[in-house]
Amino acid sequence: MLRIGLFLLTNLAVMVLVGIIFNLLGIQGILDANGVNLNLPGLLLMCAIFGIGGALISLLLSKTIARRSTRTHVITQPQTPDERWLVETVRELSQKAGIGMPDVGIFPMPQANAFATGWNRNNALVAVSEGLLQRFNRDEARAVIGHEIGHVANGDMVTLALIQGVVNTFVMFFARLVGFFVDRVLLRNEQGLGIGYYITSIIMDMVFGVFAMMIVAWFSRRREYRADAAGAHLASPNAMMAALARIKSESEAGREQPLPANMKAFGIYGNSMAALLASHPPLEDRILALQNSAR
């Protein structure tokens, strides 16, 4: 809750700063002179409500969405040796990381993967794939679990959702600002909102949305290095490097299968055709970072 409170205050400060800059640049006067008659503070507030509100709702529903989209079975009473080992390992590493015991689950994917999600560090979900439990040795699997617990301990799910809320706010704001300009200044529409506003807003939502995705992806890649470091600390550096090397070899052999799109950023690995939109750094870069930190 403290992280969310600080985020809301920070976002409010950013909105105030944007309003001050717009006033100093005289943007409101320029718009008024061209007949746009747009309430910039009101528009910014409306976009913040929708942008941030949507991100917070997604965050609060993240565990439910994750369970359903991956068909994760949450372990309430361990029935097999693998389930008992998994629950005890999560318990041990969570205590070591100083977080509350997460829900623990297994999802039906033959490829090796894992994810963590949840709205706060003491109410999270950590899940691994059936393939990971079947093929990874215990040290490697333990390192992967440590990586995911590192995400929880670092508050990555909350921070990523809140960053998404900020960029959503400004994507909506600037897209609609451009839409108003095109509709009123270029097309000279003086009655309500014309088709120029709606078409331009939709187009600019997509254009600005690509840049917003780059910002979120950049942060996502940075947090992967931190989670790898957490996995190395909670398990061992050698085990974390071995786990990433095994994932890399399976990827090169064509055995990889990323998580559903809405969960891709929360997994142990991900892929993308464009480096600027990738949620995870290349596996070789992550292994090299661990090797350098171990020296």
XYZ file of C-alpha atoms in Angstrom:
295
model
C 0.000 0.000 0.000
C 2.897 2.379 0.731
C 4.247 1.819 -2.797
C 0.830 2.576 -4.300
C 0.450 5.688 -2.125
C 3.865 6.994 -3.163
C 3.041 6.242 -6.784
C -0.226 8.184 -6.651
C 1.530 11.163 -5.056
C 4.279 10.995 -7.676
C 1.764 10.820 -10.492
C -0.136 13.779 -9.029
C 3.118 15.743 -8.909
C 3.816 14.848 -12.553
C 0.332 16.012 -13.557
C 0.838 19.308 -11.717
C 4.254 19.727 -13.377
C 2.775 19.094 -16.829
C 0.077 21.680 -16.103
C 2.698 24.242 -15.065
C 4.813 23.584 -18.166
C 1.781 23.924 -20.424
C 0.923 27.236 -18.759
C 4.497 28.520 -19.088
C 4.563 27.582 -22.765
C 1.181 29.216 -23.280
C -0.318 26.116 -24.827
C -3.746 26.812 -23.343
C -3.719 30.294 -24.908
C -2.643 28.894 -28.275
C -5.484 26.368 -28.194
C -8.020 29.024 -27.177
C -6.834 31.346 -29.952
C -7.453 28.586 -32.472
C -10.912 27.851 -31.153
C -10.061 24.528 -29.514
C -11.517 25.575 -26.132
C -10.032 22.599 -24.309
C -9.716 22.242 -20.531
C -6.226 20.735 -20.283
C -6.248 20.035 -16.507
C -9.649 18.380 -16.837
C -8.509 16.250 -19.767
C -5.348 15.222 -17.921
C -7.360 14.267 -14.837
C -9.820 12.203 -16.884
C -6.983 10.346 -18.617
C -5.299 9.692 -15.253
C -8.494 8.208 -13.825
C -8.863 5.803 -16.736
C -5.152 5.090 -17.240
C -4.186 4.563 -13.607
C -7.527 3.081 -12.606
C -7.261 0.423 -15.294
C -3.731 -0.484 -14.229
C -4.732 -0.773 -10.561
C -7.752 -2.945 -11.378
C -5.543 -5.246 -13.475
C -3.067 -5.444 -10.597
C -5.743 -6.365 -8.055
C -7.088 -9.056 -10.391
C -3.634 -10.287 -11.448
C -3.678 -13.551 -9.467
C -7.102 -14.522 -10.758
C -6.186 -13.605 -14.338
C -2.889 -15.511 -14.082
C -4.516 -18.667 -12.729
C -7.145 -18.725 -15.445
C -4.946 -17.789 -18.397
C -2.300 -20.413 -17.526
C -4.717 -22.986 -16.018
C -2.598 -23.023 -12.875
C -3.477 -25.530 -10.171
C -2.915 -23.898 -6.779
C -1.589 -26.407 -4.248
C -3.659 -26.361 -1.072
C -2.554 -29.772 0.199
C 0.573 -31.306 -1.401
C -0.171 -34.756 -2.808
C 3.085 -35.773 -4.503
C 6.804 -35.550 -3.669
C 7.215 -32.824 -6.312
C 4.399 -30.769 -4.808
C 5.777 -31.166 -1.289
C 9.253 -30.151 -2.440
C 7.849 -27.159 -4.339
C 5.805 -25.843 -1.407
C 8.658 -26.275 1.055
C 11.135 -24.611 -1.303
C 8.852 -21.612 -1.820
C 8.335 -21.398 1.938
C 12.078 -21.515 2.647
C 13.050 -18.942 0.006
C 10.159 -16.631 0.917
C 11.279 -16.562 4.539
C 14.832 -15.873 3.402
C 13.588 -13.010 1.199
C 11.461 -11.586 4.012
C 8.063 -11.840 2.319
C 4.818 -13.570 3.229
C 4.214 -17.118 2.003
C 2.829 -16.898 -1.564
C 0.242 -19.215 -3.041
C 2.066 -21.991 -4.881
C 0.909 -23.522 -8.135
C 1.775 -25.719 -11.110
C 0.575 -25.020 -14.645
C 0.283 -27.571 -17.492
C 3.061 -26.575 -19.907
C 5.614 -29.115 -21.185
C 8.194 -26.349 -21.675
C 10.152 -24.987 -18.725
C 8.800 -21.708 -17.378
C 7.627 -20.044 -14.175
C 5.973 -16.811 -13.108
C 5.057 -14.727 -10.081
C 2.285 -12.188 -9.718
C 0.126 -10.519 -7.084
C -0.864 -7.082 -5.844
C 1.600 -6.999 -2.950
C 4.648 -8.855 -1.664
C 2.693 -10.654 1.058
C -0.180 -11.786 -1.180
C 1.490 -13.236 -4.267
C 1.327 -16.336 -6.446
C 4.423 -18.278 -7.543
C 3.877 -21.004 -10.133
C 6.100 -23.303 -12.174
C 5.401 -25.398 -15.242
C 5.169 -29.180 -15.249
C 8.042 -29.246 -17.732
C 10.342 -27.381 -15.384
C 9.659 -29.792 -12.521
C 10.189 -32.786 -14.792
C 13.446 -31.779 -16.502
C 15.278 -29.318 -14.263
C 17.325 -30.683 -11.401
C 16.449 -29.469 -7.906
C 19.199 -26.826 -7.770
C 18.157 -25.325 -11.110
C 14.462 -25.364 -10.215
C 15.276 -23.794 -6.846
C 17.144 -20.968 -8.600
C 14.188 -20.323 -10.920
C 11.869 -20.169 -7.909
C 14.333 -17.788 -6.252
C 14.194 -15.596 -9.353
C 10.395 -15.406 -9.151
C 10.447 -14.732 -5.415
C 12.946 -11.984 -6.185
C 10.299 -10.354 -8.382
C 7.866 -10.495 -5.467
C 10.369 -9.179 -2.902
C 11.375 -6.331 -5.232
C 7.739 -5.351 -5.772
C 8.153 -5.699 -9.533
C 4.528 -6.602 -10.283
C 3.257 -3.496 -8.493
C 5.862 -1.191 -9.986
C 5.365 -2.521 -13.517
C 1.599 -2.056 -13.277
C 1.989 1.470 -11.934
C 4.446 2.451 -14.645
C 1.927 1.099 -17.142
C -0.700 3.307 -15.520
C 1.466 6.418 -15.910
C 2.248 5.788 -19.575
C -1.411 4.918 -20.262
C -2.378 8.301 -18.810
C -0.090 10.254 -21.100
C -0.841 8.126 -24.164
C -4.541 8.935 -23.754
C -3.837 12.592 -22.971
C -1.557 13.401 -25.902
C -3.597 11.308 -28.353
C -6.703 13.299 -27.506
C -4.807 16.581 -27.526
C -3.664 15.879 -31.090
C -7.200 14.781 -31.957
C -8.660 18.077 -30.728
C -6.038 20.040 -32.676
C -6.713 18.211 -35.946
C -10.490 18.443 -35.527
C -10.681 22.129 -34.587
C -7.594 23.741 -36.135
C -6.941 21.744 -39.320
C -10.479 20.624 -40.184
C -12.159 23.717 -38.682
C -14.955 21.757 -37.039
C -16.872 24.064 -34.678
C -19.724 21.817 -33.546
C -18.927 19.171 -30.956
C -16.347 16.511 -31.721
C -16.036 15.621 -35.377
C -14.835 12.465 -37.080
C -11.371 14.004 -37.367
C -11.057 13.924 -33.575
C -12.074 10.275 -33.266
C -9.951 8.965 -36.154
C -6.898 10.971 -35.090
C -7.248 9.905 -31.450
C -7.408 6.236 -32.412
C -4.364 6.529 -34.681
C -2.346 8.469 -32.113
C -3.349 5.990 -29.363
C -1.609 3.317 -31.435
C 1.416 5.474 -32.308
C 2.018 6.730 -28.775
C 1.151 3.257 -27.465
C 4.177 1.782 -29.257
C 6.477 4.280 -27.531
C 4.759 3.533 -24.215
C 5.382 -0.194 -24.726
C 9.078 0.583 -25.261
C 9.230 2.408 -21.932
C 7.518 -0.419 -20.055
C 9.664 -3.035 -21.822
C 12.850 -1.146 -20.897
C 11.907 -1.273 -17.224
C 10.881 -4.921 -17.536
C 14.304 -5.834 -18.910
C 16.053 -3.985 -16.056
C 14.037 -5.835 -13.431
C 15.019 -9.205 -14.906
C 18.647 -8.589 -13.998
C 17.599 -7.755 -10.435
C 15.486 -10.909 -10.210
C 18.402 -13.001 -11.527
C 20.581 -11.478 -8.811
C 17.916 -12.356 -6.243
C 17.792 -15.939 -7.538
C 21.576 -16.167 -7.261
C 21.423 -14.853 -3.688
C 18.521 -17.043 -2.551
C 19.779 -20.213 -4.262
C 23.331 -19.870 -5.576
C 25.038 -18.029 -8.457
C 26.064 -21.303 -10.124
C 22.535 -22.712 -9.907
C 21.036 -19.507 -11.357
C 23.509 -19.513 -14.256
C 22.882 -23.234 -14.847
C 19.111 -22.659 -14.924
C 19.431 -19.833 -17.463
C 21.835 -21.923 -19.555
C 19.352 -24.812 -19.613
C 16.527 -22.451 -20.630
C 18.776 -21.076 -23.385
C 19.576 -24.566 -24.690
C 15.895 -25.523 -24.732
C 15.100 -22.279 -26.540
C 17.728 -22.986 -29.191
C 16.339 -26.498 -29.595
C 12.903 -25.055 -30.319
C 11.322 -26.302 -27.099
C 10.349 -22.891 -25.776
C 6.747 -21.785 -25.466
C 6.237 -18.351 -23.917
C 3.434 -17.707 -21.485
C 0.187 -16.082 -22.695
C 0.702 -12.496 -23.853
C -0.817 -10.999 -20.693
C 1.614 -13.016 -18.537
C 4.771 -12.907 -20.665
C 6.461 -10.152 -18.630
C 6.122 -12.208 -15.422
C 7.820 -15.391 -16.673
C 11.424 -16.535 -16.306
C 12.013 -15.838 -19.998
C 10.294 -14.186 -22.941
C 10.966 -13.385 -26.565
C 10.206 -10.650 -29.065
C 11.012 -9.877 -32.673
C 11.984 -6.321 -31.720
C 14.645 -5.721 -29.069
C 13.031 -2.453 -27.936
C 9.757 -4.263 -27.226
C 11.275 -7.338 -25.539
C 10.165 -7.875 -21.936
C 13.332 -9.886 -21.143
C 16.994 -9.315 -22.036
C 18.782 -12.006 -24.103
C 19.607 -15.023 -21.960
C 23.297 -14.794 -22.828
C 23.380 -11.216 -21.493
C 21.740 -12.336 -18.255
C 24.235 -15.169 -17.803
C 27.130 -12.777 -18.497
C 25.772 -10.300 -15.926
C 25.719 -13.051 -13.292
C 29.236 -14.151 -14.213
C 30.519 -10.594 -13.883
C 28.827 -10.079 -10.509
C 30.281 -13.355 -9.198
C 33.871 -12.282 -9.911
